Amino acid sequence: ASGAAPKFLLREDLSGRFHADGVLPDAETASSWLVKFPRGRQQIDRDILRAEKVYLDIARATGLGVQAPARWIDDCLFIPRFDRRKHTSTGPIEFLGLESFYSMVGEPGFGSRLEHE
């Protein structure tokens, strides 16, 4: 969850209401979300998030590991957490271990930069 855009982690309860992550017990959590806000107040900032949703929709349609559709709510992009999974509506949340590309290539540490080439 790095980058310039402000983000917030939320959980959605079984009634569709949102709560700060860590406040709602697993058994009362229907889904977990990463919410991205526009990084500024200009139209281009909202357009960037809208474009990100399109890319997530394309990834999901082609079978890549996007669990559920992203949502666009009040100029914010709600992305389903890809590091969590729930098998039953009232069961526990499974936390999936992730490794960043940086650690895979031996570049640990926050703020490391790699060239795309």
Tab-separated table of C-alpha atoms in Angstrom:
chain	number	residue	atom	x	y	z
A	1	ALA	CA	0.000	0.000	0.000
A	2	SER	CA	2.728	2.446	-0.880
A	3	GLY	CA	2.619	5.369	-3.278
A	4	ALA	CA	1.497	8.975	-3.151
A	5	ALA	CA	-2.265	8.425	-2.970
A	6	PRO	CA	-3.754	8.338	0.549
A	7	LYS	CA	-5.115	4.931	1.523
A	8	PHE	CA	-7.297	3.449	4.215
A	9	LEU	CA	-7.859	-0.189	5.199
A	10	LEU	CA	-11.487	-1.116	5.859
A	11	ARG	CA	-13.562	-4.152	6.682
A	12	GLU	CA	-17.137	-4.540	5.476
A	13	ASP	CA	-19.551	-6.165	7.897
A	14	LEU	CA	-22.281	-8.661	7.020
A	15	SER	CA	-24.776	-5.775	6.634
A	16	GLY	CA	-22.600	-3.871	4.146
A	17	ARG	CA	-21.313	-1.203	6.560
A	18	PHE	CA	-17.637	-0.242	6.639
A	19	HIS	CA	-15.348	-0.223	9.688
A	20	ALA	CA	-11.670	0.549	10.230
A	21	ASP	CA	-9.509	-2.535	9.790
A	22	GLY	CA	-8.780	-4.214	13.101
A	23	VAL	CA	-11.995	-3.030	14.763
A	24	LEU	CA	-14.384	-5.642	13.401
A	25	PRO	CA	-13.969	-9.296	14.472
A	26	ASP	CA	-13.268	-11.844	11.719
A	27	ALA	CA	-16.627	-13.587	12.229
A	28	GLU	CA	-18.476	-10.307	11.558
A	29	THR	CA	-16.372	-9.410	8.496
A	30	ALA	CA	-17.804	-10.060	5.030
A	31	SER	CA	-14.827	-8.616	3.127
A	32	SER	CA	-11.677	-6.531	3.515
A	33	TRP	CA	-10.821	-3.502	1.392
A	34	LEU	CA	-7.928	-1.226	0.488
A	35	VAL	CA	-9.459	2.179	-0.253
A	36	LYS	CA	-7.435	4.567	-2.410
A	37	PHE	CA	-8.252	8.260	-2.481
A	38	PRO	CA	-7.206	10.676	-5.231
A	39	ARG	CA	-3.772	12.068	-4.405
A	40	GLY	CA	-4.913	15.593	-5.248
A	41	ARG	CA	-8.037	17.609	-5.977
A	42	GLN	CA	-7.712	17.827	-9.753
A	43	GLN	CA	-9.726	15.813	-12.251
A	44	ILE	CA	-6.573	13.998	-13.421
A	45	ASP	CA	-6.171	12.514	-9.924
A	46	ARG	CA	-9.652	10.964	-10.103
A	47	ASP	CA	-9.028	9.837	-13.690
A	48	ILE	CA	-5.902	7.955	-12.596
A	49	LEU	CA	-7.926	5.980	-10.039
A	50	ARG	CA	-10.678	5.314	-12.572
A	51	ALA	CA	-8.052	3.960	-14.988
A	52	GLU	CA	-6.672	1.731	-12.241
A	53	LYS	CA	-10.150	0.242	-11.783
A	54	VAL	CA	-10.304	-0.508	-15.523
A	55	TYR	CA	-6.973	-2.337	-15.326
A	56	LEU	CA	-8.184	-4.337	-12.313
A	57	ASP	CA	-11.380	-5.228	-14.212
A	58	ILE	CA	-9.328	-6.392	-17.213
A	59	ALA	CA	-7.024	-8.441	-14.971
A	60	ARG	CA	-10.029	-10.105	-13.345
A	61	ALA	CA	-11.681	-10.806	-16.732
A	62	THR	CA	-8.514	-12.501	-18.002
A	63	GLY	CA	-8.250	-14.756	-14.961
A	64	LEU	CA	-5.416	-13.063	-13.092
A	65	GLY	CA	-5.508	-13.226	-9.293
A	66	VAL	CA	-8.064	-10.487	-8.627
A	67	GLN	CA	-10.555	-11.997	-6.188
A	68	ALA	CA	-13.545	-9.697	-6.555
A	69	PRO	CA	-14.474	-6.613	-8.560
A	70	ALA	CA	-13.167	-3.251	-7.412
A	71	ARG	CA	-15.771	-0.610	-6.583
A	72	TRP	CA	-15.869	3.101	-7.395
A	73	ILE	CA	-17.595	4.923	-4.495
A	74	ASP	CA	-17.582	8.717	-4.012
A	75	ASP	CA	-14.398	9.287	-6.069
A	76	CYS	CA	-12.563	6.542	-4.150
A	77	LEU	CA	-11.347	3.191	-5.446
A	78	PHE	CA	-12.277	0.246	-3.207
A	79	ILE	CA	-9.971	-2.672	-3.982
A	80	PRO	CA	-10.665	-6.076	-2.419
A	81	ARG	CA	-7.707	-7.110	-0.249
A	82	PHE	CA	-5.708	-9.693	-2.193
A	83	ASP	CA	-3.776	-10.751	0.896
A	84	ARG	CA	-6.888	-12.006	2.701
A	85	ARG	CA	-9.484	-14.626	1.925
A	86	LYS	CA	-12.662	-15.759	3.619
A	87	HIS	CA	-14.061	-19.231	2.915
A	88	THR	CA	-17.385	-18.904	4.773
A	89	SER	CA	-19.407	-15.833	5.705
A	90	THR	CA	-18.855	-16.215	9.467
A	91	GLY	CA	-15.549	-18.102	9.457
A	92	PRO	CA	-12.073	-16.813	10.163
A	93	ILE	CA	-10.093	-14.689	7.727
A	94	GLU	CA	-7.136	-16.408	6.098
A	95	PHE	CA	-4.143	-14.071	5.906
A	96	LEU	CA	-2.009	-14.832	2.851
A	97	GLY	CA	1.729	-14.288	3.026
A	98	LEU	CA	3.109	-12.071	0.285
A	99	GLU	CA	6.575	-11.333	-0.986
A	100	SER	CA	7.360	-8.159	-2.853
A	101	PHE	CA	9.197	-8.120	-6.145
A	102	TYR	CA	11.936	-6.142	-4.416
A	103	SER	CA	12.626	-8.849	-1.838
A	104	MET	CA	12.502	-11.537	-4.550
A	105	VAL	CA	15.386	-9.852	-6.379
A	106	GLY	CA	17.345	-9.147	-3.192
A	107	GLU	CA	16.524	-5.445	-2.739
A	108	PRO	CA	15.016	-5.283	0.750
A	109	GLY	CA	14.148	-2.047	2.477
A	110	PHE	CA	11.492	0.590	2.098
A	111	GLY	CA	12.151	3.080	-0.681
A	112	SER	CA	14.359	0.855	-2.842
A	113	ARG	CA	14.236	1.696	-6.549
A	114	LEU	CA	14.767	-0.556	-9.536
A	115	GLU	CA	14.969	0.296	-13.213
A	116	HIS	CA	12.196	-1.176	-15.398
A	117	GLU	CA	14.736	-2.242	-17.994
